[in-house]
CSV table of N, CA and C in Angstrom, one decimal:
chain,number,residue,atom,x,y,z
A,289,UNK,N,32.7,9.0,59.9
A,289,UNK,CA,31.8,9.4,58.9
A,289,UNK,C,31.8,8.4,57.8
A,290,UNK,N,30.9,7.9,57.3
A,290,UNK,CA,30.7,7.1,56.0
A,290,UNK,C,31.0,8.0,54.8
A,291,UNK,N,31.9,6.8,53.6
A,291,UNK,CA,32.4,7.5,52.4
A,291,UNK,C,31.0,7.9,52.1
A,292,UNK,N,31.6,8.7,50.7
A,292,UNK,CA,30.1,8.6,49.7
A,292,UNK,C,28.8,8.6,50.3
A,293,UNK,N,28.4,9.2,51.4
A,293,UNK,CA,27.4,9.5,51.5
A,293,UNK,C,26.3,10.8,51.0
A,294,UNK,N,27.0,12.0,50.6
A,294,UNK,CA,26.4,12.9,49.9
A,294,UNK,C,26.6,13.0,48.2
A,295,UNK,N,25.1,12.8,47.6
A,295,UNK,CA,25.8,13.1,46.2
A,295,UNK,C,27.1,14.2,45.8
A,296,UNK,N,27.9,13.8,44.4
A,296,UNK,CA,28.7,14.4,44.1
A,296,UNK,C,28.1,15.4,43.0
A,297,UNK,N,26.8,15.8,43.0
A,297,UNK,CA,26.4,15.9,40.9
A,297,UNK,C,25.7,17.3,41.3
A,298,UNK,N,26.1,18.1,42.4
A,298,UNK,CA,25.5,19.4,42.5
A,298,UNK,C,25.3,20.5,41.4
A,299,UNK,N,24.3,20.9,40.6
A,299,UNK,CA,24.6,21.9,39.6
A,299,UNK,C,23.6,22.5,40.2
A,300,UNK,N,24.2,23.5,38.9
A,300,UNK,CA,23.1,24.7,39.0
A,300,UNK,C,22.0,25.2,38.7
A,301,UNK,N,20.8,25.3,39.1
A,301,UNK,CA,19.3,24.3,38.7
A,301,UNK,C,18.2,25.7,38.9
A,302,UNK,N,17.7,26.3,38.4
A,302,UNK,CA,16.6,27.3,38.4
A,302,UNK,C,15.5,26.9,38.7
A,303,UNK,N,14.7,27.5,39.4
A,303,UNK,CA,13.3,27.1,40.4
A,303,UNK,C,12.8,28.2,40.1
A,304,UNK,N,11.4,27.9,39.2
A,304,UNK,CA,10.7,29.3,38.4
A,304,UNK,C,9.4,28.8,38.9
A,305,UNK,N,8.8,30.0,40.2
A,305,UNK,CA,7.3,30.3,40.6
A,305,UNK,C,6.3,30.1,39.4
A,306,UNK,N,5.3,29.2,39.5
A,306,UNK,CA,4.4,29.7,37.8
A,306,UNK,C,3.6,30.6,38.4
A,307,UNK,N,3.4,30.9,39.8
A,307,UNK,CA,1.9,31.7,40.0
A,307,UNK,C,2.8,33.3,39.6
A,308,UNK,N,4.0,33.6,39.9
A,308,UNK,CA,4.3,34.7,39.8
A,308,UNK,C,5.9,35.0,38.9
A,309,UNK,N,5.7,33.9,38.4
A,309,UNK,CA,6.6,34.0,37.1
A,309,UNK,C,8.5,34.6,37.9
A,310,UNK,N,8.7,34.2,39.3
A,310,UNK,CA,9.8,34.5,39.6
A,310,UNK,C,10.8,33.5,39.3
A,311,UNK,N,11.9,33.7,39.1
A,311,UNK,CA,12.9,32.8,39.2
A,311,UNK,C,14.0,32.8,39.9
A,312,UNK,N,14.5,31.9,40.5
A,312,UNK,CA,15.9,31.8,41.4
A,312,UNK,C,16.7,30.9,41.3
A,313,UNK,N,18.1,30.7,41.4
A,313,UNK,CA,19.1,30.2,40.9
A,313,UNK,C,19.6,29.5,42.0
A,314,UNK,N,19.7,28.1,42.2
A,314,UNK,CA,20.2,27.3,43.4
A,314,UNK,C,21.0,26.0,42.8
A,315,UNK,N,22.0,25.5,44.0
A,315,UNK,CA,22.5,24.3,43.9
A,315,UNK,C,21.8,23.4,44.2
A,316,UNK,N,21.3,22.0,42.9
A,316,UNK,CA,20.7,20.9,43.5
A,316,UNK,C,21.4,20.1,42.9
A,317,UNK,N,20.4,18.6,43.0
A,317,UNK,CA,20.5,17.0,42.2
A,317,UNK,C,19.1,16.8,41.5
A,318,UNK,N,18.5,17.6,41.4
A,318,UNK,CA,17.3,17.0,41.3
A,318,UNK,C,17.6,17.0,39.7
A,319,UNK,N,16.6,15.8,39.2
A,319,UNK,CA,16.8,15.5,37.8
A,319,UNK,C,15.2,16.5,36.7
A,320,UNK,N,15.6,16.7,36.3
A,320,UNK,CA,14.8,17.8,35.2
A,320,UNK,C,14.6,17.3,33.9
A,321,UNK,N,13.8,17.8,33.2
A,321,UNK,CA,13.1,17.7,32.1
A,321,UNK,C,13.7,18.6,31.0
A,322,UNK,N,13.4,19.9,31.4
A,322,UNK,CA,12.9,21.5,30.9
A,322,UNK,C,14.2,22.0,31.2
A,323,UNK,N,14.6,23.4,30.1
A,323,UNK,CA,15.6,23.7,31.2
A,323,UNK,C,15.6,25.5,30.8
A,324,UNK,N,15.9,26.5,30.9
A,324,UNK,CA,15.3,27.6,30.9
A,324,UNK,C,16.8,28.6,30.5
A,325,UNK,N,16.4,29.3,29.6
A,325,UNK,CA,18.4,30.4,29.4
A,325,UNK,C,17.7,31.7,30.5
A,326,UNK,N,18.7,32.0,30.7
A,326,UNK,CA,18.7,33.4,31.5
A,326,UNK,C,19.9,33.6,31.8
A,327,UNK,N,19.9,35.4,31.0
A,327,UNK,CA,21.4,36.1,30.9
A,327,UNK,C,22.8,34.8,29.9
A,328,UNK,N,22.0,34.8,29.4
A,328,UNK,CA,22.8,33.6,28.4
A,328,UNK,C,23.3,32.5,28.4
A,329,UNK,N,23.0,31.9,29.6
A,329,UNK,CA,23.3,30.5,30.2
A,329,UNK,C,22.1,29.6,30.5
A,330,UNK,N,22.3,29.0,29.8
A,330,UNK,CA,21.4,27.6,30.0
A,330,UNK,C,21.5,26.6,31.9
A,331,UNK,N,20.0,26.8,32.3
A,331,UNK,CA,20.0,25.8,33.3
A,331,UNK,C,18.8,25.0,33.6
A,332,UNK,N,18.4,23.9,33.9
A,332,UNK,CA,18.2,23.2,34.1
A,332,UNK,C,16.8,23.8,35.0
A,333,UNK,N,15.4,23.4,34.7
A,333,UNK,CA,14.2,24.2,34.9
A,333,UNK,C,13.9,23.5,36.0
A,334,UNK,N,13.4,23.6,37.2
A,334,UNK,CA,12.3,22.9,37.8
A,334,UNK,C,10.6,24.1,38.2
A,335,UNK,N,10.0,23.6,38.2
A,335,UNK,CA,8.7,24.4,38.0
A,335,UNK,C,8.2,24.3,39.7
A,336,UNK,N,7.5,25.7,40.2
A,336,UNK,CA,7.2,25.6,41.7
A,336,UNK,C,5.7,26.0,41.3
A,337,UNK,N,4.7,25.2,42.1
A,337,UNK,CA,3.7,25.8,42.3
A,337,UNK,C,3.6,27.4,43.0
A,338,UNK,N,4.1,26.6,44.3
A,338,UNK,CA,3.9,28.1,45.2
A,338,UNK,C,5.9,28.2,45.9
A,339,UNK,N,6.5,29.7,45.9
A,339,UNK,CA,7.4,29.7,47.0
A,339,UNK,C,7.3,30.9,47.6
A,340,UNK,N,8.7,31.3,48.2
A,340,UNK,CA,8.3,32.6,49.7
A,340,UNK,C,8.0,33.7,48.6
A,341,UNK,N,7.9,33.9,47.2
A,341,UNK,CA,7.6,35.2,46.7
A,341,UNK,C,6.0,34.6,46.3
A,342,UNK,N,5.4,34.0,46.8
A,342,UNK,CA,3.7,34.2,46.0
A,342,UNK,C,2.9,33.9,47.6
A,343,UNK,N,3.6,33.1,48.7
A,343,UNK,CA,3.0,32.4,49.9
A,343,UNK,C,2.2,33.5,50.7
A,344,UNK,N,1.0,33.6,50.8
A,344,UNK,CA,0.6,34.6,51.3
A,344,UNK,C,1.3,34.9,53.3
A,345,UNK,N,2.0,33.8,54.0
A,345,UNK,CA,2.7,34.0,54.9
A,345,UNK,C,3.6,34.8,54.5
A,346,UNK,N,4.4,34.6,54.1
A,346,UNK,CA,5.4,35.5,53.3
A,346,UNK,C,5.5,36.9,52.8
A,347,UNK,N,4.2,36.9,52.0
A,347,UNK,CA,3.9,38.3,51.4
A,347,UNK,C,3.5,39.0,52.5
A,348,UNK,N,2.3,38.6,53.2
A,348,UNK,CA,1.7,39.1,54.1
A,348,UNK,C,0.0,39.6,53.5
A,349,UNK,N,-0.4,39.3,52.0
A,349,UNK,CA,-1.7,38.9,51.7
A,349,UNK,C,-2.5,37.9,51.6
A,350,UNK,N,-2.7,37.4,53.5
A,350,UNK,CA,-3.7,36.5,53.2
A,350,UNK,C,-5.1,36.6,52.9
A,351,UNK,N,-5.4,35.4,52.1
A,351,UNK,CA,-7.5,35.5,51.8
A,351,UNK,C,-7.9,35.7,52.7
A,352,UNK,N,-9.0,36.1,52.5
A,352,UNK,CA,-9.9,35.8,53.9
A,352,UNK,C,-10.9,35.0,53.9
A,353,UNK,N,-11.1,34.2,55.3
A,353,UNK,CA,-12.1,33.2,54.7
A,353,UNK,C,-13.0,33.8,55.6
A,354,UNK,N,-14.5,33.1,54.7
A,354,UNK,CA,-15.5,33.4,55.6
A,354,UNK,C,-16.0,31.9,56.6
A,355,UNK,N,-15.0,32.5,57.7
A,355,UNK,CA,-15.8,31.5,58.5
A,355,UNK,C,-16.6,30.9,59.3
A,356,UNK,N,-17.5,32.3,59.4
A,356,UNK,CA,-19.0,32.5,59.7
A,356,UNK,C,-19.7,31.8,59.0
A,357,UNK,N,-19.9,32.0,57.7
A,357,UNK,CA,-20.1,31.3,56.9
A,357,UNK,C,-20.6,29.9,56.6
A,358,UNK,N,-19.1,29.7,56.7
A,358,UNK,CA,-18.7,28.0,56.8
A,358,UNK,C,-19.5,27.2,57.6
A,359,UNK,N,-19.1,28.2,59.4
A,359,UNK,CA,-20.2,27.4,60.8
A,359,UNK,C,-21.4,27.6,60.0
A,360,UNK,N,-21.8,28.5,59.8
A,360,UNK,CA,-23.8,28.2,59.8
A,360,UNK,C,-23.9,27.3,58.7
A,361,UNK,N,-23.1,27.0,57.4
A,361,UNK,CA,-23.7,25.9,56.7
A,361,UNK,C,-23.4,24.5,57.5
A,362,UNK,N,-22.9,24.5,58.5
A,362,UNK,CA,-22.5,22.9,58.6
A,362,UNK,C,-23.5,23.1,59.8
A,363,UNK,N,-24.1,23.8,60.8
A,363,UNK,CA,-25.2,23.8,61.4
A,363,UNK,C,-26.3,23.4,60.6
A,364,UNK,N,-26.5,24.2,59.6
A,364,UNK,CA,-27.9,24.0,58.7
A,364,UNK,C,-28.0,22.7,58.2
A,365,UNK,N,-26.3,22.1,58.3
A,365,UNK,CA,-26.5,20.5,57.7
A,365,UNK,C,-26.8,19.4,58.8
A,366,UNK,N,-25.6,19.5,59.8
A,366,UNK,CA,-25.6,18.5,60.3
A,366,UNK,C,-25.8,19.0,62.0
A,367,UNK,N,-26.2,20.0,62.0
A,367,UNK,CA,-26.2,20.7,63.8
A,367,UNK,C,-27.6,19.9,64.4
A,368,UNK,N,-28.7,20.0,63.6
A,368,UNK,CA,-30.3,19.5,64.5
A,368,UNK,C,-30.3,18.0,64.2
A,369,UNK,N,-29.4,17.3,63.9
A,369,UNK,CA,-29.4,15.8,64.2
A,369,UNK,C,-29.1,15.5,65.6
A,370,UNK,N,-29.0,16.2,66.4
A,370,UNK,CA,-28.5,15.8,67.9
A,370,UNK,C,-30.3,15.7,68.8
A,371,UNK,N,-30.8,17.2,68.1
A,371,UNK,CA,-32.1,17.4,68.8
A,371,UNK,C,-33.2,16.4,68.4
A,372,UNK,N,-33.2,15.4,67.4
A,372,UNK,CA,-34.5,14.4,67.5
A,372,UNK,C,-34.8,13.5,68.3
């Protein structure tokens, strides 16, 4: 196995959902900006668009698309160019 191949600089790094304001407490490296207290300890912020507490896979609320819809506008656009 090669020395020094995994960083040594693991801390303790908070990953805060914005869509649902959750936060979770994990070991990373990644370098941060922001950093956030909770329960009286300071750590080090990183900001998530989406994770498993907002993902509609996850929750199990997905949108619905209309995709009836969708077909007949791309017919109405581009479907009777075949027929001239």
């Amino acid at each position: 196995m090669k020395k020094d191949l995994h960083p040594k600089n693991y801390r303790q790094v908070a990953f805060k959902d914005m869509s649902n304001e959750d936060v979770f407490i994990t070991r990373s490296t990644i370098n941060t900006k922001e950093n956030i207290e909770l329960n009286g300890v300071t750590y080090p912020l990183v900001k998530l668009e989406i994770s498993n507490t907002s993902h509609p896979f996850y929750t199990g609320k997905a949108k619905l698309v209309d995709t009836a819809g969708r077909v007949d506008k791309f017919m109405s656009r581009y479907g009777n160019r075949a027929k001239k």
